[in-house]
CSV table of C-alpha atoms in Angstrom, one decimal:
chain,number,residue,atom,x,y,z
W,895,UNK,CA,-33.2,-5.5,67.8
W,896,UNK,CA,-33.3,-5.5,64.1
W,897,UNK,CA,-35.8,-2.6,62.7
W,898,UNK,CA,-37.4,-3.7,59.7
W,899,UNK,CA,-36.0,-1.1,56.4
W,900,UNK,CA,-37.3,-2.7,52.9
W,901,UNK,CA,-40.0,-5.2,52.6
W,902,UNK,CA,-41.1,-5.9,49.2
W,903,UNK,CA,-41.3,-9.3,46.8
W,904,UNK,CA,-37.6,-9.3,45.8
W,905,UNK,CA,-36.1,-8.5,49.2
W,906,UNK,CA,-36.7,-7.8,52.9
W,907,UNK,CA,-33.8,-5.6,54.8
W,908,UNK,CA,-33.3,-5.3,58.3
W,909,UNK,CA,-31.1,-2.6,60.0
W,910,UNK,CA,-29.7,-2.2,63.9
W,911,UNK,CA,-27.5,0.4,65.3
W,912,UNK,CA,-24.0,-1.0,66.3
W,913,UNK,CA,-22.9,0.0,69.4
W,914,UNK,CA,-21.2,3.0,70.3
W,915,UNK,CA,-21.6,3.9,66.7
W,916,UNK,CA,-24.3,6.1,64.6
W,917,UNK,CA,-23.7,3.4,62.1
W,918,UNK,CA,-26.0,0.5,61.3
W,919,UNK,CA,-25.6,-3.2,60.2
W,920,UNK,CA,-27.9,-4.6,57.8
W,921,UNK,CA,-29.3,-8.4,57.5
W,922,UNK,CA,-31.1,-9.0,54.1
W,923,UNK,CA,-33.3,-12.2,53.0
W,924,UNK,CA,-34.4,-12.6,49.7
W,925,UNK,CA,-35.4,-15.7,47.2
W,926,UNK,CA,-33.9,-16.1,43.7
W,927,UNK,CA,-36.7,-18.2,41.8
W,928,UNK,CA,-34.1,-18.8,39.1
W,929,UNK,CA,-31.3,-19.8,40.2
W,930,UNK,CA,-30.4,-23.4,42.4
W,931,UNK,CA,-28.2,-23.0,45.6
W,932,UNK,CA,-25.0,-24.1,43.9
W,933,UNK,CA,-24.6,-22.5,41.4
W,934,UNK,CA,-25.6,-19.4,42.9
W,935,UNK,CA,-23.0,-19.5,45.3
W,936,UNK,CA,-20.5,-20.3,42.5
W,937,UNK,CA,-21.7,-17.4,41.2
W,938,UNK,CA,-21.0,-14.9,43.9
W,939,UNK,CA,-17.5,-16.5,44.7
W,940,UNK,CA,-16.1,-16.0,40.9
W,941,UNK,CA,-14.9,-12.7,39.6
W,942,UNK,CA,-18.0,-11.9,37.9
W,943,UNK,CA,-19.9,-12.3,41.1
W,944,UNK,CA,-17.6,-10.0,43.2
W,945,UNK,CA,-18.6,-7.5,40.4
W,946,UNK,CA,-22.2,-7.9,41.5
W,947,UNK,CA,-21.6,-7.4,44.8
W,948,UNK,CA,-19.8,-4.4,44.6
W,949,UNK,CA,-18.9,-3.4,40.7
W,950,UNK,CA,-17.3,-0.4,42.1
W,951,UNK,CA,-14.6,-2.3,43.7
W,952,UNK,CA,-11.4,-3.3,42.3
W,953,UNK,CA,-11.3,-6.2,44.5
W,954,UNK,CA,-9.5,-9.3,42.2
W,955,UNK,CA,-8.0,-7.1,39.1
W,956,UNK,CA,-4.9,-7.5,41.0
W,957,UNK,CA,-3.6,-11.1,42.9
W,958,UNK,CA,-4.7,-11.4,46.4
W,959,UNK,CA,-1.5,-10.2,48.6
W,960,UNK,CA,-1.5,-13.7,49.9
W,961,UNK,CA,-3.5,-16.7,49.2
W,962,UNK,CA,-3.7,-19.5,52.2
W,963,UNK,CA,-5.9,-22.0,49.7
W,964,UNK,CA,-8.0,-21.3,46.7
W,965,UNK,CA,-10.7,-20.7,48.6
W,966,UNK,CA,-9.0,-18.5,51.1
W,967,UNK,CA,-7.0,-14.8,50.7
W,968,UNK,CA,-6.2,-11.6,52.0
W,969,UNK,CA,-6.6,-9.0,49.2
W,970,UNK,CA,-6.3,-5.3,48.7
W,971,UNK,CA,-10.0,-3.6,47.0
W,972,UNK,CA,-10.3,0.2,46.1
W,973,UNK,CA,-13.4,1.9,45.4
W,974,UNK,CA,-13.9,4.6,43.7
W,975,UNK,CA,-16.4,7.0,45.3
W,976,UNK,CA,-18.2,10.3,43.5
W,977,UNK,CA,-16.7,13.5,44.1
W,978,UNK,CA,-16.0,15.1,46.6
W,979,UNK,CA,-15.8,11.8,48.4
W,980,UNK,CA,-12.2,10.3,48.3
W,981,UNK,CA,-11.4,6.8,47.2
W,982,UNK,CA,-12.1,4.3,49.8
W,983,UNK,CA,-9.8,1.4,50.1
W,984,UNK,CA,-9.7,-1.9,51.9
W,985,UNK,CA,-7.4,-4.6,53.1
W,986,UNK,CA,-9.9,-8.2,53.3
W,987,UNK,CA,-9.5,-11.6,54.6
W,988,UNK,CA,-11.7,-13.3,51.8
W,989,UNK,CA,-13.0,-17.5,53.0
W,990,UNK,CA,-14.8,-19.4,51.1
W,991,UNK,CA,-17.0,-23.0,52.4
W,992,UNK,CA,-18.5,-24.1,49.4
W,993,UNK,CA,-20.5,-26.8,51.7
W,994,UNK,CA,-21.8,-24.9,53.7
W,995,UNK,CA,-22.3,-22.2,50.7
W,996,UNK,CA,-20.8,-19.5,53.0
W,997,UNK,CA,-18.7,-16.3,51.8
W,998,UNK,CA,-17.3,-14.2,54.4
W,999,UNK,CA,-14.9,-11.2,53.9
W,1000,UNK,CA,-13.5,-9.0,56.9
W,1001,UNK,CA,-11.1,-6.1,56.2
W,1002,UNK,CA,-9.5,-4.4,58.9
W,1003,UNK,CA,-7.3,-1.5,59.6
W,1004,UNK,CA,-3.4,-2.1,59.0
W,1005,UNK,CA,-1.3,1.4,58.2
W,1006,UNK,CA,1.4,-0.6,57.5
W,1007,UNK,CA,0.2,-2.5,54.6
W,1008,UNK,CA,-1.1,-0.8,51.6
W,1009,UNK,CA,-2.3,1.3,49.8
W,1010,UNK,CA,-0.2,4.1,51.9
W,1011,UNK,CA,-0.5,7.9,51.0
W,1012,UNK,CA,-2.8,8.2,47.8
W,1013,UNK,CA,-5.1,10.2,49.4
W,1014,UNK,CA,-7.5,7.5,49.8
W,1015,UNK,CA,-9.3,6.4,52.9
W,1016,UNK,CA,-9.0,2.7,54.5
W,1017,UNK,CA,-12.5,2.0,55.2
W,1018,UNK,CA,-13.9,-1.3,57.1
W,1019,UNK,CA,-16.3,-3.7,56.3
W,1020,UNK,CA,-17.9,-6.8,57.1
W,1021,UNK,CA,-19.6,-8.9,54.7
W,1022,UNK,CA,-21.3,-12.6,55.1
W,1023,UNK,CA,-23.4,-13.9,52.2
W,1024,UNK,CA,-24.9,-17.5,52.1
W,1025,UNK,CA,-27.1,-19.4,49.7
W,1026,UNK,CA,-29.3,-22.2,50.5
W,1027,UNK,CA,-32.7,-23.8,49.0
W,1028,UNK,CA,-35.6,-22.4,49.2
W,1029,UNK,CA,-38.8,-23.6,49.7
W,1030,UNK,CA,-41.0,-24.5,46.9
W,1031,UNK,CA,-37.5,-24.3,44.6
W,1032,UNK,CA,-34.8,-21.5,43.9
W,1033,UNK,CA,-32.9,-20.2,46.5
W,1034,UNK,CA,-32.3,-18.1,49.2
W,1035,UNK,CA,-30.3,-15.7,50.3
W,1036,UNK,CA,-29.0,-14.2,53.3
W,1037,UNK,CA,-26.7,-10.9,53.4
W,1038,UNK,CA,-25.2,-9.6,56.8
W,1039,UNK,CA,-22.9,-6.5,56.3
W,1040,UNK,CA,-21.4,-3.8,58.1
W,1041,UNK,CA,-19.5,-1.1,56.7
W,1042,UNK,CA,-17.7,1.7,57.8
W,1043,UNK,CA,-16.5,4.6,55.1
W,1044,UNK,CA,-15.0,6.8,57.9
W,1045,UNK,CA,-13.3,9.8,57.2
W,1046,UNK,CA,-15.1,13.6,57.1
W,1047,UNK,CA,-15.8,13.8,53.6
W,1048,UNK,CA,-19.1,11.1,54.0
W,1049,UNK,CA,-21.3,11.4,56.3
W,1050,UNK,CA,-22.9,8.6,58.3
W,1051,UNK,CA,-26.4,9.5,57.4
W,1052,UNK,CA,-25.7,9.4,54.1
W,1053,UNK,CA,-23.8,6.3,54.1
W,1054,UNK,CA,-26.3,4.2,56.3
W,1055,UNK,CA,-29.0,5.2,53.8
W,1056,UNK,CA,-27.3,3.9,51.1
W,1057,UNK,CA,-26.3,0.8,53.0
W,1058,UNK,CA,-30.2,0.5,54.0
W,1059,UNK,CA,-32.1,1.3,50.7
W,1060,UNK,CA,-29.8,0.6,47.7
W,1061,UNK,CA,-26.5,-1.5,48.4
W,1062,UNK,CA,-28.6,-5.1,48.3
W,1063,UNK,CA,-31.7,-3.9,46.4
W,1064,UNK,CA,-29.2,-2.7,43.7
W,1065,UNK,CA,-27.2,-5.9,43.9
W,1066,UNK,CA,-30.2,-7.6,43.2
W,1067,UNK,CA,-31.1,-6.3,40.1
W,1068,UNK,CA,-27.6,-6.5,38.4
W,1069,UNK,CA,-27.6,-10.8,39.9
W,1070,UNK,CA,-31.0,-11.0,38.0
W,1071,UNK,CA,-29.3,-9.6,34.6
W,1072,UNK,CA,-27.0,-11.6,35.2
W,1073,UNK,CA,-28.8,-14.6,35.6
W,1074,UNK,CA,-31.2,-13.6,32.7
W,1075,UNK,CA,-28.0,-13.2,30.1
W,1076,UNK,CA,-26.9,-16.7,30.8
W,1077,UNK,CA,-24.1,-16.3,33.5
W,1078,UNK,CA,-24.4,-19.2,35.9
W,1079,UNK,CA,-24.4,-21.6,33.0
W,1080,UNK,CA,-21.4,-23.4,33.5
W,1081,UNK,CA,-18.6,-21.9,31.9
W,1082,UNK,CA,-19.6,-18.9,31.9
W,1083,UNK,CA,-18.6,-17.9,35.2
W,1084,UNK,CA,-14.3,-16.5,34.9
């Protein structure tokens, strides 16, 4: 059952436990008056709109390890996380549908592909976004993520409040200054 988290004009979140865990996976809704469905999506599936996402991540300033299509990778992201938290890191399958506006990335757990021993910790997630019209103009859009930080230096309280309250609400208001300076104009999007 979801259990309702943020409800405000920009964005309602949702949260439910996942089970056999203490951790929780959000669903988020939310309309973006200024912006149409396409380029929206564009948006969020170029470099600059990975940086929205997540602007922690290093997720394309490197090539993808292997790239099936344009549309489709499996890439290595590091975050870097605020002392005395170590450096997460993650190994993703990134896909792409442009028609049906659909971004999904899945990392998973691999000790025998990178990063190896840096000290950092391979983390999980699970991220869906999709963009579609919304009524009366704009559009909306829908997040579904999971994420797992693991290791003993976070603790899951901490990160499931985070996850709750500021990872979309926060991504929000960095795609709206985006949007405001000009970048889904085309060509501005690298």
């Amino acid at each position: 059952m979801w259990h309702p988290e943020v409800d405000n004009s920009e964005v309602k979140v949702y949260s439910r436990p996942e089970k056999g865990t203490e951790l929780v996976v959000i669903r988020a809704i939310a309309i973006v008056d200024d912006a149409e469905p396409d380029p929206l999506f564009t948006f969020f599936t170029s470099k600059a709109g990975f940086k929205v996402i997540d602007p922690a991540c290093t997720n394309h300033d490197d090539p993808p390890f292997r790239e099936w299509s344009e549309r489709e990778e499996v890439a290595y992201s590091r975050a870097p996380m605020q002392p005395p938290v170590r450096p997460r890191t993650f190994l993703v399958a990134n896909i792409v549908d442009p028609a049906e506006r659909l971004f999904v990335s899945k990392s998973i757990l691999d000790d025998a592909l990178p990063p190896g021993d840096d000290g950092a910790v391979r983390a999980v997630n699970s991220f869906v976004l999709r963009t579609g019209a919304a009524p009366g103009g704009g559009s909306s859009l829908e997040i579904l993520d999971y994420v797992d930080l693991r290791g003993d230096d976070c603790p899951v309280q901490a990160s499931n409040t985070w996850h709750v309250h500021s990872f979309v609400p926060e991504m929000l208001q960095r795609l709206r200054a985006e949007i405001a300076a000009g970048a889904l104009d085309a060509g501005r999007m690298l």
